[in-house]
Amino acid sequence: MKFVRWFLGRVILLLNFIFSPKGVKRSTQEQQKIDDKTNQLTLYQFEACPFCVKVRRAMKRQSLNIELRDAKANPQHRSELEMGGGTIKVPCLRIEKNNTVEWMYESSNIVEYLDKEFT
Ligand SMILES: N[C@@H](CCC(=O)N[C@@H](CS)C(=O)NCC(=O)O)C(=O)O
């Protein structure tokens, strides 16, 4: 079962690589403005999780440079997610705004949030 899950994960990563979406092109200044905004965001994720791939593809489409934290392989990131968000479930977007922190779960909500904020 573990092997099947690992294998499917690799297939997802391969397909994602082959059919990688094109990122939107912006002027340097425009991209800098977006980068300043995405500095407040961190995505806790697993590399081969299909829901995380979905969010990473949305980020790629919009050329969003959001820091990725691996909550599977990195125990510190895993514990940050558990303590901050309340549960180990990925993807989870950490949003820091005006000294408050929101932990957003559910890939569809995250993609909707990114679309709303950045398009
Ligand atoms: N409905 C959720 C599903 C997320 C989900 O099931 N994530 C799995 C990884 S693919 C997870 O975090 N499982 C917890 C674990 O493996 O510890 C979404 O769309 O984000």
Coordinates of N, CA and C and ligand atoms in Angstrom, one line a residue:
M1 N 0.8 -1.2 0.0 CA 0.0 0.0 0.0 C 0.9 1.3 0.0
K2 N 1.9 1.2 0.8 CA 2.9 2.3 0.9 C 3.5 2.5 -0.5
F3 N 3.9 1.4 -1.1 CA 4.5 1.5 -2.4 C 3.6 2.1 -3.5
V4 N 2.3 1.7 -3.4 CA 1.3 2.2 -4.4 C 1.1 3.7 -4.2
R5 N 1.1 4.1 -2.9 CA 0.9 5.5 -2.7 C 2.2 6.3 -3.2
W6 N 3.3 5.7 -2.9 CA 4.6 6.4 -3.4 C 4.6 6.5 -4.9
F7 N 4.2 5.3 -5.5 CA 4.2 5.3 -7.0 C 3.2 6.3 -7.6
L8 N 2.0 6.3 -7.1 CA 1.0 7.3 -7.6 C 1.5 8.7 -7.4
G9 N 2.2 9.0 -6.3 CA 2.8 10.3 -6.0 C 3.8 10.7 -7.1
R10 N 4.6 9.7 -7.5 CA 5.6 10.0 -8.6 C 4.9 10.2 -9.9
V11 N 3.8 9.5 -10.2 CA 3.1 9.7 -11.4 C 2.5 11.1 -11.4
I12 N 2.0 11.5 -10.3 CA 1.4 12.9 -10.2 C 2.5 13.9 -10.5
L13 N 3.7 13.7 -9.9 CA 4.7 14.7 -10.0 C 5.2 14.7 -11.5
L14 N 5.3 13.6 -12.1 CA 5.7 13.5 -13.5 C 4.7 14.2 -14.4
L15 N 3.4 13.9 -14.2 CA 2.4 14.6 -15.0 C 2.4 16.1 -14.8
N16 N 2.6 16.5 -13.6 CA 2.7 17.9 -13.2 C 3.9 18.6 -13.9
F17 N 5.0 17.8 -14.0 CA 6.1 18.4 -14.7 C 5.9 18.5 -16.2
I18 N 5.3 17.5 -16.8 CA 5.1 17.5 -18.2 C 4.1 18.6 -18.6
F19 N 3.0 18.6 -17.8 CA 2.0 19.6 -18.2 C 2.0 20.8 -17.3
S20 N 3.2 21.3 -17.0 CA 3.4 22.4 -16.1 C 2.7 23.7 -16.7
P21 N 1.9 24.4 -16.0 CA 1.3 25.6 -16.5 C 2.3 26.7 -16.7
K22 N 2.0 27.6 -17.7 CA 2.8 28.8 -17.9 C 2.5 29.8 -16.9
G23 N 3.5 30.5 -16.4 CA 3.2 31.6 -15.4 C 3.0 32.9 -16.1
V24 N 2.1 33.7 -15.5 CA 1.8 35.0 -16.1 C 3.1 35.9 -16.0
K25 N 3.3 36.7 -17.1 CA 4.5 37.6 -17.1 C 4.2 39.0 -16.7
R26 N 4.9 39.5 -15.8 CA 4.7 40.9 -15.3 C 6.0 41.7 -15.4
S27 N 5.8 43.0 -15.4 CA 7.0 43.9 -15.4 C 7.7 43.6 -14.1
T28 N 9.0 44.0 -14.0 CA 9.8 43.8 -12.8 C 9.1 44.5 -11.6
Q29 N 8.6 45.7 -11.8 CA 8.0 46.4 -10.7 C 6.7 45.8 -10.2
E30 N 5.9 45.4 -11.2 CA 4.7 44.7 -10.9 C 4.9 43.4 -10.1
Q31 N 5.9 42.6 -10.6 CA 6.2 41.4 -9.9 C 6.8 41.7 -8.5
Q32 N 7.5 42.7 -8.3 CA 8.1 43.1 -7.0 C 6.9 43.4 -6.0
K33 N 5.9 44.1 -6.5 CA 4.7 44.4 -5.7 C 4.1 43.1 -5.2
I34 N 3.9 42.2 -6.2 CA 3.3 40.9 -5.8 C 4.2 40.1 -4.9
D35 N 5.5 40.1 -5.1 CA 6.4 39.4 -4.2 C 6.3 40.0 -2.8
D36 N 6.2 41.3 -2.7 CA 6.1 41.9 -1.3 C 4.9 41.4 -0.6
K37 N 3.8 41.2 -1.4 CA 2.6 40.7 -0.8 C 2.7 39.2 -0.4
T38 N 3.3 38.4 -1.3 CA 3.4 37.0 -1.1 C 4.4 36.6 0.0
N39 N 5.2 37.7 0.4 CA 6.1 37.5 1.5 C 5.4 37.1 2.8
Q40 N 4.1 37.5 2.9 CA 3.3 37.3 4.1 C 2.8 35.9 4.1
L41 N 3.0 35.1 3.0 CA 2.3 33.8 2.9 C 3.4 32.7 2.9
T42 N 2.9 31.6 3.5 CA 3.8 30.3 3.5 C 2.8 29.2 3.3
L43 N 3.3 28.3 2.4 CA 2.4 27.1 2.1 C 3.1 25.9 2.8
Y44 N 2.4 25.3 3.7 CA 2.8 24.0 4.3 C 2.2 22.9 3.4
Q45 N 3.1 22.0 3.0 CA 2.7 21.0 2.0 C 3.5 19.7 2.0
F46 N 3.0 18.7 1.3 CA 3.8 17.5 1.0 C 4.1 17.6 -0.5
E47 N 5.3 17.2 -0.8 CA 5.7 17.3 -2.2 C 4.7 16.6 -3.2
A48 N 4.4 15.3 -2.9 CA 3.6 14.5 -3.8 C 2.1 14.4 -3.5
C49 N 1.6 15.3 -2.7 CA 0.2 15.3 -2.4 C -0.6 16.0 -3.5
P50 N -1.6 15.3 -4.1 CA -2.3 15.9 -5.2 C -3.0 17.2 -5.0
F51 N -3.4 17.4 -3.7 CA -4.1 18.7 -3.4 C -3.0 19.8 -3.3
C52 N -1.8 19.4 -2.9 CA -0.7 20.4 -2.8 C -0.3 20.7 -4.2
V53 N -0.3 19.7 -5.1 CA 0.1 20.0 -6.5 C -0.9 20.9 -7.1
K54 N -2.2 20.8 -6.8 CA -3.2 21.7 -7.3 C -2.9 23.1 -6.9
V55 N -2.5 23.3 -5.7 CA -2.3 24.7 -5.2 C -1.0 25.2 -5.8
R56 N 0.0 24.3 -5.9 CA 1.3 24.8 -6.5 C 1.1 25.2 -8.0
R57 N 0.2 24.5 -8.7 CA -0.1 24.8 -10.1 C -0.8 26.2 -10.2
A58 N -1.7 26.5 -9.2 CA -2.3 27.8 -9.2 C -1.3 28.9 -8.9
M59 N -0.3 28.6 -8.1 CA 0.7 29.5 -7.8 C 1.6 29.8 -9.0
K60 N 1.9 28.7 -9.7 CA 2.7 28.8 -10.9 C 2.0 29.6 -12.0
R61 N 0.7 29.3 -12.2 CA -0.1 30.1 -13.2 C 0.0 31.6 -12.9
Q62 N 0.0 31.9 -11.7 CA 0.0 33.4 -11.3 C 1.4 33.9 -11.0
S63 N 2.4 33.1 -11.2 CA 3.8 33.5 -10.8 C 3.9 34.0 -9.4
L64 N 3.4 33.2 -8.5 CA 3.5 33.7 -7.1 C 4.6 33.0 -6.4
N65 N 5.5 33.7 -5.8 CA 6.7 33.2 -5.1 C 6.3 33.0 -3.6
I66 N 5.7 31.9 -3.3 CA 5.3 31.7 -1.9 C 6.2 30.6 -1.4
E67 N 6.7 30.9 -0.2 CA 7.6 30.0 0.4 C 6.9 28.6 0.7
L68 N 7.6 27.5 0.3 CA 7.0 26.2 0.6 C 7.7 25.6 1.8
R69 N 6.9 25.0 2.7 CA 7.5 24.3 3.8 C 7.0 22.8 3.8
D70 N 7.9 21.9 3.7 CA 7.6 20.5 3.7 C 7.2 20.0 5.1
A71 N 6.0 19.7 5.2 CA 5.5 19.2 6.6 C 5.6 17.7 6.7
K72 N 6.2 17.0 5.7 CA 6.3 15.6 5.8 C 7.8 15.3 6.2
A73 N 8.7 15.9 5.5 CA 10.1 15.5 5.7 C 10.8 16.4 6.8
N74 N 10.2 17.5 7.0 CA 10.9 18.4 8.0 C 10.1 18.5 9.3
P75 N 10.7 17.9 10.4 CA 9.9 17.9 11.6 C 9.6 19.2 12.2
Q76 N 10.5 20.2 12.0 CA 10.2 21.5 12.5 C 9.0 22.2 11.8
H77 N 8.9 22.0 10.5 CA 7.8 22.6 9.7 C 6.5 21.8 10.1
R78 N 6.6 20.5 10.3 CA 5.5 19.7 10.7 C 4.9 20.2 12.0
S79 N 5.8 20.4 12.9 CA 5.4 20.9 14.3 C 4.8 22.3 14.2
E80 N 5.4 23.2 13.4 CA 4.8 24.5 13.2 C 3.4 24.4 12.7
L81 N 3.1 23.5 11.8 CA 1.8 23.3 11.2 C 0.8 22.8 12.3
E82 N 1.3 21.9 13.0 CA 0.4 21.3 14.1 C 0.1 22.3 15.2
M83 N 1.1 23.0 15.6 CA 0.9 24.0 16.7 C 0.1 25.2 16.2
G84 N 0.4 25.6 15.0 CA -0.2 26.9 14.5 C -1.6 26.6 13.9
G85 N -1.7 25.6 13.0 CA -3.0 25.4 12.3 C -3.9 24.5 13.1
G86 N -3.3 23.6 14.0 CA -4.2 22.8 14.8 C -4.2 21.3 14.3
T87 N -3.8 21.1 13.1 CA -3.8 19.7 12.6 C -2.8 19.5 11.5
I88 N -2.3 18.3 11.3 CA -1.4 18.0 10.2 C -2.3 17.6 9.0
K89 N -2.6 18.6 8.3 CA -3.3 18.3 7.0 C -2.8 19.3 6.0
V90 N -2.5 18.9 4.8 CA -1.9 19.8 3.8 C -2.8 19.7 2.5
P91 N -2.8 20.7 1.8 CA -2.0 22.0 1.9 C -2.7 22.9 3.0
C92 N -1.8 23.7 3.6 CA -2.3 24.8 4.5 C -1.5 26.0 4.2
L93 N -2.3 27.1 4.0 CA -1.6 28.4 3.7 C -1.6 29.2 5.0
R94 N -0.4 29.6 5.4 CA -0.3 30.5 6.5 C -0.3 31.9 6.0
I95 N -1.3 32.7 6.5 CA -1.4 34.1 6.0 C -1.1 35.1 7.2
E96 N -0.1 35.9 7.0 CA 0.2 36.9 8.1 C -0.3 38.2 7.6
K97 N -1.1 38.9 8.4 CA -1.7 40.2 7.9 C -1.9 41.0 9.2
N98 N -1.3 42.2 9.2 CA -1.5 43.2 10.3 C -1.3 42.5 11.6
N99 N -0.2 41.8 11.7 CA 0.2 41.1 13.0 C -0.8 40.0 13.4
T100 N -1.6 39.6 12.5 CA -2.5 38.4 12.9 C -2.1 37.3 11.9
V101 N -2.3 36.1 12.3 CA -2.0 34.9 11.5 C -3.2 34.1 11.3
E102 N -3.5 33.7 10.0 CA -4.6 32.8 9.7 C -4.0 31.6 9.1
W103 N -4.6 30.4 9.4 CA -4.1 29.2 8.8 C -5.3 28.7 8.0
M104 N -5.1 28.7 6.7 CA -6.2 28.3 5.8 C -5.9 26.9 5.2
Y105 N -6.9 26.0 5.6 CA -6.8 24.6 5.0 C -7.8 24.5 3.8
E106 N -7.7 23.4 3.1 CA -8.6 23.1 2.0 C -8.0 23.7 0.7
S107 N -7.6 22.9 -0.2 CA -7.0 23.3 -1.4 C -7.9 24.3 -2.2
S108 N -9.2 24.0 -2.3 CA -10.1 24.8 -3.1 C -10.2 26.2 -2.5
N109 N -10.2 26.3 -1.1 CA -10.3 27.6 -0.5 C -9.0 28.4 -0.7
I110 N -7.9 27.7 -0.7 CA -6.6 28.4 -0.9 C -6.5 28.9 -2.4
V111 N -6.9 28.1 -3.3 CA -6.9 28.5 -4.8 C -7.8 29.7 -4.9
E112 N -9.0 29.6 -4.3 CA -9.9 30.7 -4.5 C -9.3 32.0 -3.8
Y113 N -8.7 31.8 -2.7 CA -8.1 33.0 -2.0 C -7.0 33.6 -2.9
L114 N -6.1 32.8 -3.5 CA -5.1 33.3 -4.3 C -5.6 34.0 -5.6
D115 N -6.7 33.4 -6.2 CA -7.3 34.0 -7.3 C -7.9 35.4 -7.0
K116 N -8.5 35.4 -5.8 CA -9.1 36.7 -5.4 C -8.1 37.8 -5.1
E117 N -7.0 37.4 -4.5 CA -6.0 38.3 -4.1 C -5.0 38.8 -5.2
F118 N -4.8 37.9 -6.2 CA -3.8 38.2 -7.1 C -4.2 38.3 -8.6
T119 N -5.5 38.2 -8.9 CA -5.9 38.4 -10.3 C -6.8 39.6 -10.5
Ligands
LIG1 N1 -9.9 18.2 1.1 C1 -8.5 18.5 1.4 C2 -7.8 17.1 1.4 C3 -6.3 17.3 1.9 C4 -5.7 15.9 2.2 O1 -6.4 14.9 2.3 N2 -4.4 16.0 2.5 C5 -3.7 14.8 2.9 C6 -2.4 14.6 2.0 S1 -2.8 14.3 0.4 C7 -3.2 15.0 4.3 O2 -2.9 16.1 4.7 N3 -3.2 13.9 5.1 C8 -2.7 13.9 6.4 C9 -1.5 13.1 6.6 O3 -1.1 12.4 5.7 O4 -0.9 13.2 7.7 C10 -8.0 19.5 0.4 O5 -8.5 19.6 -0.7 O6 -7.0 20.2 0.8

